[in-house]
């Protein structure tokens, strides 16, 4: 995750020394790794591009030609073949000069024409792009580059040089648009094909444009940290080197700071504070072979205390883009935490160059070696193929973007079908993700799963090596907590399709009920009221459409009543009786309403069957159900409350999660006793966390699956009876501001 391109670039915006790479220098760079490269071809392209761009200038005032030369230079850093270098030189000629593809083919051959054509098409896409079309553009990019990865590499080099010089662009709006596009499209694609340093530099340059303040704050923080712990860091690095020497493990040790964007991203995504980051500093230990990696890991863990939960073995389970390495975090001299990456030289090449690491001589010619790529544990091309499949699968662009981001950013977990087929999923994936990964039909009919032969809840997170069998039924319902358990874009978009269908039906039911109750409140029975006038006034063709709109709250109750009784006084009278006094309220779990589709239990109060509940409309996701005394309800106008009741058998059909804070003496055995009591009362503990701990007491938060309010009361009573329990409280989340 760290590092810069092998050629020094002194931080954001500066790039190379301000001198154009000369013709002979470019040729020398290529010949350094491809001695038999067609020198004359490169020379011709250099001269041709210079002639075609003529007197054109960049925003910086430099001759335009400096840009394609820099792009070619970046491509030599990646050690790409001469055709790719030539395409870098020519990449803007068709777009910006009188040059034609026919001429390029005549002068440089069909392969280079095809590359330049591909890059030009991407440039056209880019020019047409609007900020709202990112998702579609990413789809088109993937389709256009999946065929020949070199097209993408040239385009990435092009974007990198444009980002390095973006501060010359006069309009802030354009700078921001380009930077956003870099974060949304180019960064993820570069990561996907494993060209890590290029990806990091692109993202960091974009970050500087988009959030200069945030970036400055992180840089300041890093400066501060460096001043504080600079000596410890140096001691740490030499400590690692000495340790390797002493243990007789030949190793190259280097160290670096993470880039500000990488730190920012971790702070955001993992919701950590700066102090909790273990990997602001990273040391890299490059050793001879894989066994040496594990030996080095062993001696490092033996020497310094490691940070639990931070060890990752990407050697036995490579990342989707082929990345392999051991990662661990340890606490070194002066209490400094650092990440240590241990890998071989070959693994290091893949980490630095990704897909570009596999350009080499094979069958007497220099080019991409797919076999070598496959050997790294994951052909980076496969990653793009997966995305291309998603486009063919017909995902809508927004869903695709979500999918792409998930696929690109998350580490993988590898699991098996009962027949032993390997399925790779993003970390945190659940059986439902697995089901949809196997086939949409399997996902749509999934009602449960066995993991390694044992039936497990659908929310279970899959672990490497799990064998999963999906239990299916044609009557499968949409899992109510699907938003929490479905992680992959594929599962989420498929479930969303099902939800949209089911929603319409349920909103009609809710809307009809609301209409009926609103009229009752007004003193009328809906069966006696003609709605034709209201339909016309509100612009709906059928009662069903109107009910759906009411259910979705596209039409408010007030507007509905006004449309039914035009000219009448406002209906809400202070002495209005509660709806529940007049007619049974809406029943949950009945009338075809389902959790996760048209209603959701609010997390702030986790209602349990048996408790008095009220619904409020939540933007875009139906109705949130709260307990009557929940603070959130106070925020909503009482007239917007929807009276709800549990259906009679709700307790049997629901398993709800209750959160309790239990205070106990801070001594061994107390926690065990609490857990035992809960288990004996048939409560299923799904999470335990320490809220507060002093020398004498510990307050722990428990999430417990219970059947209903009665069940929870029973558990509470048993806990209170124990001498080990000091205090017990049902946790209701505090309202934030
Ligand atoms: Mn360009």
XYZ file of C-alpha atoms and ligand atoms in Angstrom:
738
model
C 0.000 0.000 0.000
C 2.968 2.293 0.156
C 5.550 3.765 -2.085
C 6.012 5.845 -5.167
C 6.991 5.006 -8.691
C 10.639 4.045 -8.958
C 11.402 7.421 -10.492
C 11.554 10.028 -7.750
C 8.658 12.398 -7.611
C 9.067 14.938 -4.879
C 5.512 14.870 -3.644
C 2.233 16.100 -4.982
C 2.267 18.244 -8.033
C 5.962 18.446 -8.662
C 6.702 15.428 -10.859
C 10.026 15.018 -12.591
C 12.739 17.586 -12.925
C 11.547 20.273 -15.246
C 13.447 19.044 -18.303
C 11.968 17.072 -21.115
C 13.144 13.504 -21.511
C 15.284 13.500 -24.654
C 14.952 11.111 -27.541
C 18.128 9.139 -26.821
C 17.305 8.978 -23.094
C 13.927 7.445 -23.790
C 15.480 4.877 -26.105
C 18.133 4.048 -23.505
C 15.506 3.523 -20.832
C 13.638 1.028 -22.997
C 16.811 -0.775 -24.041
C 17.803 -1.152 -20.407
C 15.075 -3.771 -19.944
C 14.342 -4.738 -23.553
C 17.758 -4.705 -25.291
C 16.363 -5.848 -28.640
C 13.625 -3.161 -28.723
C 13.060 -1.577 -32.141
C 15.093 1.573 -31.642
C 14.198 3.037 -35.033
C 10.476 2.654 -34.294
C 10.745 4.633 -31.052
C 12.834 7.299 -32.770
C 10.313 7.642 -35.595
C 7.422 7.944 -33.146
C 9.256 10.579 -31.110
C 9.897 12.709 -34.193
C 6.402 12.138 -35.597
C 4.646 13.159 -32.373
C 6.871 16.220 -32.023
C 6.055 17.256 -35.594
C 2.312 16.642 -35.227
C 1.938 18.541 -31.950
C 4.047 21.344 -33.440
C 3.604 24.607 -31.623
C 0.734 23.418 -29.336
C 1.215 24.453 -25.730
C 0.134 23.025 -22.368
C -1.472 25.133 -19.635
C 1.946 25.156 -17.998
C 3.377 26.980 -21.010
C 5.496 23.935 -21.896
C 5.347 22.634 -25.460
C 2.471 20.139 -25.693
C 4.912 17.497 -26.875
C 6.438 17.383 -23.399
C 3.265 15.590 -22.245
C 3.375 12.484 -24.498
C 7.090 12.198 -23.787
C 6.436 12.202 -20.028
C 3.698 9.625 -20.519
C 6.127 7.409 -22.431
C 8.626 7.928 -19.613
C 6.128 6.739 -16.986
C 5.480 3.676 -19.128
C 9.217 2.885 -19.181
C 9.130 2.971 -15.367
C 6.683 0.099 -15.656
C 9.060 -1.659 -18.110
C 6.416 -2.059 -20.777
C 7.168 -3.232 -24.310
C 8.294 -0.856 -27.068
C 4.843 -0.823 -28.720
C 3.301 0.488 -25.527
C 6.016 3.153 -25.227
C 5.374 4.223 -28.820
C 1.631 4.364 -28.120
C 2.392 6.619 -25.178
C 4.225 8.985 -27.529
C 1.380 8.926 -30.044
C -1.574 8.780 -27.669
C -2.856 12.320 -28.277
C -2.030 12.678 -31.972
C -5.334 11.385 -33.357
C -7.406 13.360 -30.865
C -5.518 16.646 -31.070
C -3.618 16.819 -34.378
C -4.293 16.112 -38.074
C -2.867 12.579 -37.662
C -5.180 9.704 -38.630
C -5.350 6.080 -37.549
C -4.672 5.010 -41.151
C -1.487 7.020 -41.212
C -0.408 5.585 -37.868
C -0.996 2.060 -39.100
C 0.996 2.754 -42.258
C 3.899 4.199 -40.290
C 3.908 2.083 -37.122
C 1.901 -1.060 -37.815
C -1.462 -2.564 -36.883
C -0.680 -3.285 -33.214
C 0.188 0.345 -32.449
C -2.820 1.583 -34.418
C -5.035 -0.625 -32.267
C -3.465 0.691 -29.057
C -3.706 4.346 -30.088
C -7.288 3.763 -31.206
C -8.157 2.260 -27.822
C -6.617 5.158 -25.912
C -8.315 7.716 -28.168
C -11.694 6.109 -27.513
C -11.109 6.358 -23.785
C -10.150 10.005 -24.186
C -13.389 10.652 -26.043
C -15.310 8.997 -23.231
C -13.494 11.192 -20.789
C -14.297 14.373 -22.713
C -17.952 13.513 -22.808
C -18.036 12.714 -19.129
C -20.140 14.687 -16.708
C -19.693 14.270 -13.025
C -23.037 12.486 -12.764
C -22.012 9.904 -15.308
C -19.059 8.418 -13.421
C -20.763 5.114 -13.018
C -21.546 4.683 -16.701
C -18.063 5.785 -17.633
C -16.482 3.234 -15.386
C -18.560 0.552 -17.097
C -17.470 1.741 -20.518
C -13.867 1.943 -19.396
C -13.902 -1.589 -18.171
C -15.411 -2.859 -21.397
C -12.970 -0.879 -23.524
C -9.847 -1.959 -21.659
C -10.602 -5.538 -20.713
C -9.433 -6.660 -24.169
C -5.930 -5.204 -24.067
C -4.575 -4.143 -20.724
C -1.910 -1.960 -22.391
C -4.620 0.513 -23.414
C -5.457 0.996 -19.745
C -1.790 1.299 -18.771
C -1.218 4.074 -21.340
C -4.361 5.829 -20.164
C -3.262 5.568 -16.528
C 0.162 7.019 -17.369
C -1.606 9.811 -19.287
C -3.811 10.569 -16.290
C -0.861 10.443 -13.905
C 1.028 13.084 -15.849
C -2.107 15.225 -16.143
C -2.607 14.958 -12.387
C 1.034 15.829 -11.728
C 0.494 19.044 -13.678
C -3.118 19.721 -12.680
C -2.204 22.836 -10.701
C -1.594 24.590 -14.025
C -5.271 24.222 -14.985
C -6.849 27.624 -14.619
C -10.416 26.655 -13.643
C -10.985 25.218 -10.199
C -14.142 23.532 -11.396
C -12.223 21.572 -14.029
C -9.511 20.660 -11.559
C -12.130 19.274 -9.189
C -13.967 17.374 -11.905
C -10.769 15.738 -13.126
C -9.649 14.922 -9.588
C -13.012 13.360 -8.747
C -12.893 11.285 -11.892
C -9.394 10.189 -10.924
C -10.646 8.987 -7.542
C -13.733 7.315 -8.991
C -12.328 5.650 -12.056
C -8.555 5.672 -12.464
C -7.572 4.989 -8.864
C -9.839 1.949 -8.537
C -8.787 0.592 -11.931
C -5.095 1.005 -11.104
C -5.675 -0.803 -7.808
C -7.622 -3.520 -9.553
C -4.706 -4.334 -11.834
C -2.299 -4.029 -8.927
C -0.200 -1.052 -10.085
C -0.052 0.086 -6.506
C 2.384 3.035 -6.450
C 0.715 4.564 -9.499
C -2.660 4.158 -7.844
C -1.446 5.732 -4.612
C 0.070 8.709 -6.384
C -3.071 9.285 -8.468
C -5.302 9.172 -5.421
C -3.085 11.379 -3.342
C -2.865 14.026 -6.085
C -6.654 13.955 -6.437
C -7.055 14.167 -2.666
C -4.934 17.305 -2.655
C -7.251 18.942 -5.179
C -10.510 17.813 -3.599
C -9.780 18.142 0.107
C -6.748 20.349 0.529
C -7.636 21.129 4.153
C -7.993 17.509 5.182
C -4.774 16.645 3.449
C -2.908 19.508 5.091
C -4.187 18.403 8.496
C -2.854 14.906 7.938
C 0.480 16.196 6.645
C 0.791 18.413 9.737
C 0.005 15.457 11.916
C 2.640 13.399 10.147
C 5.236 16.161 10.581
C 4.430 16.254 14.247
C 4.681 12.508 14.581
C 7.964 12.470 12.707
C 9.413 15.079 15.048
C 8.234 13.087 18.056
C 9.216 9.628 17.015
C 11.797 10.105 14.274
C 14.538 8.556 16.383
C 12.409 5.616 17.385
C 11.545 5.002 13.746
C 15.203 4.992 12.751
C 16.020 2.683 15.681
C 13.133 0.435 14.649
C 14.404 0.088 11.102
C 17.991 -0.664 12.108
C 16.609 -3.015 14.765
C 14.854 -5.052 12.084
C 17.988 -5.110 9.951
C 20.161 -6.274 12.854
C 17.635 -8.903 13.816
C 17.658 -10.354 10.291
C 21.482 -10.363 10.295
C 21.640 -12.073 13.655
C 19.165 -14.756 12.588
C 20.992 -15.309 9.308
C 18.078 -14.301 7.108
C 19.399 -12.368 4.103
C 17.022 -9.415 3.782
C 16.610 -5.958 2.331
C 14.857 -3.632 4.798
C 13.287 -0.336 3.826
C 10.812 1.956 5.492
C 8.362 4.604 4.493
C 5.427 6.657 5.592
C 2.001 6.063 4.162
C 0.681 8.646 1.793
C -1.789 11.127 3.276
C -4.661 9.815 1.190
C -4.074 6.268 2.324
C -4.173 7.434 5.938
C -7.288 9.513 5.321
C -9.023 6.586 3.696
C -8.251 4.275 6.608
C -9.433 6.850 9.112
C -12.709 7.149 7.229
C -13.357 3.577 6.393
C -12.314 1.925 9.611
C -13.567 4.744 11.773
C -10.301 4.864 13.620
C -8.619 7.759 15.301
C -5.146 8.777 14.281
C -3.728 7.214 17.449
C -5.277 3.873 16.629
C -3.626 3.656 13.232
C -0.975 1.004 13.429
C 0.441 1.603 10.040
C 1.364 5.199 9.503
C 4.822 3.732 9.161
C 5.502 0.645 7.179
C 8.685 -1.339 6.934
C 9.298 -3.694 4.116
C 11.436 -6.757 4.542
C 12.340 -8.417 1.253
C 13.775 -11.911 1.648
C 14.893 -14.767 -0.606
C 11.942 -17.135 -0.672
C 8.546 -17.867 0.859
C 9.848 -20.028 3.756
C 12.186 -17.144 4.677
C 9.107 -14.859 4.854
C 7.618 -17.007 7.605
C 10.954 -17.311 9.402
C 11.350 -13.539 9.356
C 7.805 -13.173 10.680
C 8.573 -15.590 13.505
C 11.685 -13.778 14.695
C 9.957 -10.380 14.443
C 7.020 -11.571 16.558
C 9.476 -13.068 18.980
C 11.346 -9.775 19.314
C 8.458 -7.246 19.416
C 4.928 -7.452 20.702
C 2.504 -7.766 17.815
C -0.822 -5.957 17.575
C -3.619 -8.562 17.643
C -5.899 -8.764 14.649
C -3.427 -7.179 12.279
C -1.648 -10.244 10.936
C -2.524 -11.146 7.360
C -1.169 -13.939 5.238
C -1.543 -12.876 1.627
C 1.026 -15.456 0.616
C -1.241 -18.446 1.133
C -4.291 -16.370 0.177
C -3.248 -13.752 -2.390
C -5.428 -10.722 -3.012
C -7.606 -10.638 -6.111
C -5.054 -8.525 -7.970
C -2.265 -11.036 -7.322
C -0.709 -9.218 -4.379
C 1.227 -11.495 -2.039
C 2.938 -10.587 1.201
C 2.810 -11.171 4.934
C 1.550 -8.218 6.944
C 1.832 -7.738 10.639
C 1.869 -4.804 13.024
C 4.190 -4.668 15.988
C 5.029 -2.241 18.736
C 8.651 -1.256 18.428
C 11.145 1.018 20.170
C 9.592 3.981 21.934
C 6.142 2.410 21.662
C 5.919 3.188 17.946
C 3.475 0.981 16.084
C 4.369 0.034 12.562
C 3.196 -2.306 9.901
C 5.773 -4.764 8.637
C 5.389 -6.259 5.187
C 7.425 -9.359 4.484
C 7.769 -10.710 0.958
C 10.122 -12.084 -1.685
C 11.614 -10.068 -4.529
C 9.145 -11.602 -7.002
C 6.216 -10.731 -4.726
C 7.631 -7.245 -4.374
C 7.658 -6.840 -8.144
C 3.971 -7.745 -8.316
C 3.219 -5.390 -5.436
C 4.933 -2.503 -7.213
C 3.957 -3.169 -10.795
C 0.833 -5.341 -10.622
C -0.136 -6.546 -14.058
C 2.919 -4.744 -15.461
C 5.215 -7.063 -13.487
C 4.502 -9.806 -15.993
C 6.109 -8.183 -19.017
C 9.098 -10.342 -19.792
C 10.812 -12.401 -22.444
C 8.945 -15.460 -23.460
C 9.240 -17.369 -26.736
C 11.953 -14.921 -27.756
C 9.770 -11.857 -27.602
C 9.150 -9.291 -24.925
C 5.538 -9.099 -23.835
C 2.889 -10.048 -21.313
C 3.346 -13.522 -19.872
C -0.056 -14.814 -18.744
C 1.430 -17.982 -17.229
C 3.670 -15.977 -14.946
C 0.693 -13.848 -14.003
C -1.393 -16.911 -13.208
C 1.420 -18.211 -10.964
C 1.173 -15.245 -8.644
C -2.106 -16.672 -7.410
C -4.381 -14.373 -9.333
C -4.155 -13.129 -12.877
C -4.861 -9.390 -12.564
C -6.687 -9.578 -15.879
C -9.271 -11.741 -14.163
C -10.177 -8.839 -11.961
C -11.207 -6.744 -14.945
C -12.991 -9.717 -16.461
C -15.161 -10.006 -13.336
C -16.174 -6.391 -13.753
C -16.832 -6.858 -17.454
C -19.100 -9.786 -16.565
C -21.014 -7.524 -14.260
C -21.714 -5.157 -17.148
C -22.873 -8.044 -19.303
C -25.024 -9.215 -16.398
C -26.913 -5.958 -16.882
C -26.300 -4.110 -13.655
C -27.473 -0.529 -13.646
C -24.568 1.918 -13.532
C -24.990 3.014 -9.917
C -25.124 -0.546 -8.701
C -22.127 -1.333 -10.836
C -20.139 1.465 -9.277
C -20.978 0.200 -5.824
C -20.025 -3.302 -6.849
C -16.812 -2.191 -8.466
C -15.758 -0.234 -5.427
C -16.495 -3.133 -3.106
C -14.716 -5.586 -5.320
C -11.729 -3.323 -5.679
C -11.252 -2.285 -2.135
C -11.982 -5.345 -0.123
C -9.774 -8.190 0.647
C -10.950 -11.541 -0.503
C -12.170 -14.587 1.327
C -12.074 -17.953 -0.392
C -14.783 -20.533 0.215
C -15.979 -23.717 -1.399
C -19.159 -25.209 -2.807
C -20.058 -28.708 -1.576
C -18.532 -29.991 -4.824
C -15.246 -28.311 -3.949
C -15.429 -25.415 -6.392
C -13.617 -22.317 -5.196
C -15.637 -19.112 -4.849
C -13.878 -15.885 -3.957
C -15.863 -13.198 -2.171
C -15.019 -9.914 -0.523
C -14.109 -10.202 3.149
C -17.178 -9.898 5.353
C -19.342 -11.727 2.808
C -22.214 -13.878 4.079
C -23.893 -17.050 2.816
C -26.350 -14.896 0.866
C -23.446 -13.365 -1.069
C -22.195 -16.848 -1.712
C -25.634 -17.939 -2.947
C -25.815 -15.075 -5.428
C -22.227 -15.666 -6.514
C -23.180 -19.221 -7.452
C -26.328 -18.247 -9.367
C -29.084 -15.649 -9.178
C -31.677 -18.424 -8.815
C -29.782 -19.887 -5.896
C -29.743 -16.478 -4.233
C -33.424 -15.819 -4.890
C -34.453 -19.128 -3.326
C -31.966 -19.114 -0.454
C -33.556 -19.677 2.973
C -30.557 -20.794 4.968
C -27.120 -22.285 4.812
C -24.933 -24.902 6.338
C -21.305 -23.970 6.872
C -18.967 -26.926 7.225
C -22.006 -29.128 7.753
C -23.627 -27.068 10.522
C -26.675 -24.890 9.932
C -25.741 -21.273 10.563
C -27.604 -17.941 10.373
C -27.418 -16.063 7.096
C -25.621 -13.190 8.791
C -22.599 -15.382 9.547
C -19.418 -13.984 8.067
C -17.677 -16.489 5.877
C -14.137 -17.530 6.636
C -11.431 -18.805 4.371
C -11.867 -22.461 3.610
C -15.530 -22.712 4.654
C -17.633 -25.219 2.731
C -21.084 -23.777 2.144
C -24.301 -25.447 1.193
C -27.302 -23.261 0.470
C -30.719 -24.409 1.689
C -33.367 -23.446 -0.846
C -37.102 -23.033 -1.048
C -39.346 -21.637 -3.753
C -41.211 -19.736 -1.031
C -38.052 -17.924 0.080
C -38.638 -14.485 1.495
C -36.260 -11.576 1.223
C -34.002 -11.769 4.282
C -35.133 -8.937 6.495
C -31.635 -7.818 7.411
C -30.335 -8.044 3.862
C -28.833 -4.570 3.983
C -26.524 -5.704 6.743
C -25.720 -9.163 5.480
C -25.400 -8.765 1.704
C -21.987 -7.324 0.965
C -21.371 -7.977 -2.722
C -22.805 -5.707 -5.362
C -24.123 -8.742 -7.154
C -26.229 -9.895 -4.202
C -27.317 -6.374 -3.335
C -28.462 -5.496 -6.817
C -30.329 -8.794 -7.183
C -32.045 -8.363 -3.822
C -32.872 -4.754 -4.643
C -34.697 -5.965 -7.722
C -36.762 -8.338 -5.562
C -37.362 -5.606 -3.017
C -38.612 -3.168 -5.634
C -41.188 -5.700 -6.751
C -42.302 -6.574 -3.249
C -42.281 -2.957 -2.122
C -44.850 -1.837 -4.621
C -47.292 -4.441 -3.387
C -46.709 -3.610 0.251
C -46.854 0.148 -0.180
C -50.265 -0.285 -1.730
C -51.424 -2.166 1.341
C -49.986 0.433 3.684
C -51.387 3.264 1.611
C -54.834 1.740 1.543
C -54.706 1.376 5.298
C -53.555 4.968 5.733
C -56.346 6.199 3.456
C -58.898 4.205 5.411
C -57.658 5.463 8.767
C -57.366 9.071 7.605
C -60.956 9.014 6.388
C -62.104 7.399 9.620
C -60.381 10.119 11.538
C -62.370 12.520 9.431
C -65.519 10.587 10.312
C -65.989 8.723 7.062
C -65.944 5.117 6.030
C -63.806 4.667 2.934
C -66.345 2.278 1.445
C -68.801 5.197 1.287
C -66.367 7.709 -0.176
C -65.857 8.128 -3.909
C -62.188 8.694 -4.625
C -62.477 9.598 -8.328
C -62.232 13.334 -7.662
C -59.188 12.892 -5.459
C -57.526 10.729 -8.095
C -58.018 13.431 -10.671
C -56.831 16.230 -8.399
C -53.726 14.343 -7.371
C -53.032 13.069 -10.875
C -53.304 9.306 -10.413
C -55.053 6.891 -12.765
C -56.075 4.204 -10.327
C -56.752 3.824 -6.627
C -53.841 1.405 -6.489
C -51.472 4.093 -7.753
C -52.828 6.564 -5.225
C -52.484 4.052 -2.388
C -48.931 3.328 -3.429
C -48.139 7.053 -3.357
C -49.707 7.362 0.089
C -47.753 4.350 1.264
C -44.536 5.863 -0.025
C -45.557 9.215 1.366
C -45.271 10.819 -2.047
C -48.691 12.101 -1.046
C -49.208 13.152 2.570
C -52.341 12.327 4.564
C -53.202 16.007 4.653
C -52.950 16.366 0.880
C -55.002 13.242 0.479
C -57.787 14.569 2.701
C -57.691 17.937 0.992
C -58.048 16.199 -2.364
C -60.983 14.129 -1.132
C -62.749 17.067 0.517
C -61.639 20.130 -1.402
C -62.428 23.351 0.417
C -62.988 21.649 3.758
C -61.229 22.839 6.904
C -57.947 21.195 7.871
C -58.702 17.863 9.395
C -56.342 17.587 12.328
C -58.296 18.600 15.389
C -56.658 18.846 18.793
C -59.102 16.444 20.385
C -58.445 13.870 17.701
C -58.777 10.452 19.137
C -55.978 7.998 18.746
C -56.439 5.951 15.647
C -56.071 2.785 17.631
C -59.225 3.614 19.568
C -61.209 3.576 16.378
C -59.849 0.714 14.434
C -57.187 -1.868 14.775
C -53.863 -0.367 13.748
C -51.705 -1.743 11.007
C -50.433 -5.140 11.882
C -46.834 -5.937 11.368
C -46.002 -9.402 10.157
C -49.432 -9.584 8.669
C -51.237 -8.471 5.567
C -48.176 -9.270 3.516
C -45.930 -6.619 5.001
C -42.406 -7.771 5.497
C -39.470 -6.567 7.473
C -36.667 -5.241 5.348
C -39.070 -4.403 2.532
C -41.685 -1.918 3.651
C -40.665 -1.593 7.275
C -37.531 -1.748 9.369
C -37.018 -1.980 13.080
C -35.125 1.115 14.155
C -31.710 0.394 15.564
C -31.989 3.144 18.130
C -34.528 1.219 20.189
C -34.709 -2.296 18.681
C -38.435 -2.897 19.284
C -39.415 -6.285 20.616
C -42.710 -8.085 20.077
C -44.995 -7.096 22.926
C -43.759 -3.518 23.137
C -45.961 -0.620 22.047
C -44.701 0.515 18.641
C -45.132 3.412 16.255
C -43.998 3.838 12.662
C -42.623 6.881 10.917
C -41.831 7.271 7.267
C -38.129 7.134 6.507
C -36.901 8.690 3.320
C -36.347 6.006 0.710
C -36.780 2.936 2.874
C -40.383 2.684 3.922
C -41.351 2.843 7.548
C -39.071 2.815 10.563
C -40.589 1.128 13.583
C -39.790 2.608 16.997
C -40.771 1.846 20.558
C -43.297 4.417 21.798
C -40.845 6.007 24.239
C -37.940 6.223 21.790
C -36.327 9.659 21.644
C -36.277 9.611 17.860
C -40.081 9.665 17.779
C -39.994 13.032 19.483
C -38.310 14.412 16.382
C -41.244 13.460 14.185
C -44.569 15.271 14.243
C -47.160 13.230 16.044
C -49.521 13.570 13.124
C -47.004 11.600 11.050
C -46.984 8.682 13.447
C -48.436 5.485 12.111
C -49.997 3.321 14.762
C -48.702 -0.198 14.567
C -49.260 -3.391 16.456
C -47.604 -6.750 16.512
C -49.441 -9.619 14.938
C -50.434 -12.314 17.389
C -47.694 -14.738 16.430
C -44.950 -12.163 15.991
C -43.045 -13.510 18.983
C -42.854 -16.956 17.475
C -41.739 -15.731 14.131
C -39.344 -12.988 15.052
C -35.949 -13.127 16.570
C -35.046 -9.633 17.626
C -31.874 -8.200 18.908
C -31.891 -6.483 22.275
C -29.003 -4.466 23.622
C -28.270 -4.422 27.350
C -25.564 -2.810 29.398
C -24.575 -5.046 32.274
C -22.345 -3.787 35.057
C -20.427 -6.379 37.026
C -17.434 -6.546 39.324
C -14.168 -6.409 37.427
C -13.007 -9.876 38.399
C -12.511 -13.214 36.721
C -15.668 -15.260 36.378
C -18.159 -12.400 36.358
C -18.425 -12.236 32.595
C -18.614 -16.013 32.353
C -21.472 -16.056 34.831
C -23.418 -13.399 32.925
C -22.978 -15.342 29.700
C -24.092 -18.546 31.361
C -27.227 -16.978 32.786
C -28.162 -15.582 29.398
C -27.513 -18.913 27.719
C -29.586 -20.810 30.292
C -32.450 -18.434 29.562
C -32.049 -19.372 25.888
C -30.801 -15.952 24.849
C -28.273 -15.993 22.041
C -25.411 -13.525 22.577
C -24.337 -12.013 19.286
C -21.904 -9.398 20.535
C -20.175 -8.347 23.713
C -18.192 -5.147 24.108
C -16.623 -3.347 27.008
C -18.174 0.060 27.524
C -16.268 1.076 30.579
C -13.827 -0.554 32.912
C -12.455 0.606 36.233
C -10.469 -1.275 38.846
C -13.610 -2.426 40.565
C -16.297 -2.556 37.897
C -16.739 -3.375 34.256
C -19.691 -2.282 32.170
C -20.259 -4.552 29.203
C -22.681 -4.150 26.374
C -24.459 -7.316 25.228
C -26.433 -7.826 22.049
C -28.793 -10.706 22.621
C -31.197 -12.427 20.248
C -34.527 -12.778 22.027
C -37.991 -13.832 20.951
C -39.933 -10.933 22.431
C -40.220 -8.460 25.295
C -41.299 -11.240 27.668
C -38.231 -13.248 26.851
C -36.029 -10.248 27.499
C -37.791 -9.580 30.802
C -37.113 -13.169 31.781
C -33.409 -12.879 30.997
C -33.224 -9.561 32.873
C -34.862 -11.065 35.946
C -32.422 -13.946 36.041
C -29.471 -11.591 35.661
C -30.714 -9.323 38.422
C -30.967 -12.335 40.693
C -27.259 -13.018 40.362
C -24.934 -11.564 43.002
C -22.382 -11.043 40.230
C -24.527 -8.439 38.484
C -24.374 -4.927 39.862
C -26.598 -3.105 37.410
C -28.578 -3.836 34.324
C -29.930 -1.470 31.764
C -31.676 -1.816 28.447
C -29.489 0.194 26.094
C -31.396 2.787 24.152
C -29.097 4.676 21.865
C -28.740 8.322 22.784
C -29.894 10.776 20.179
C -26.976 12.613 18.646
C -27.654 16.300 18.211
Mn -2.784 12.898 -22.981
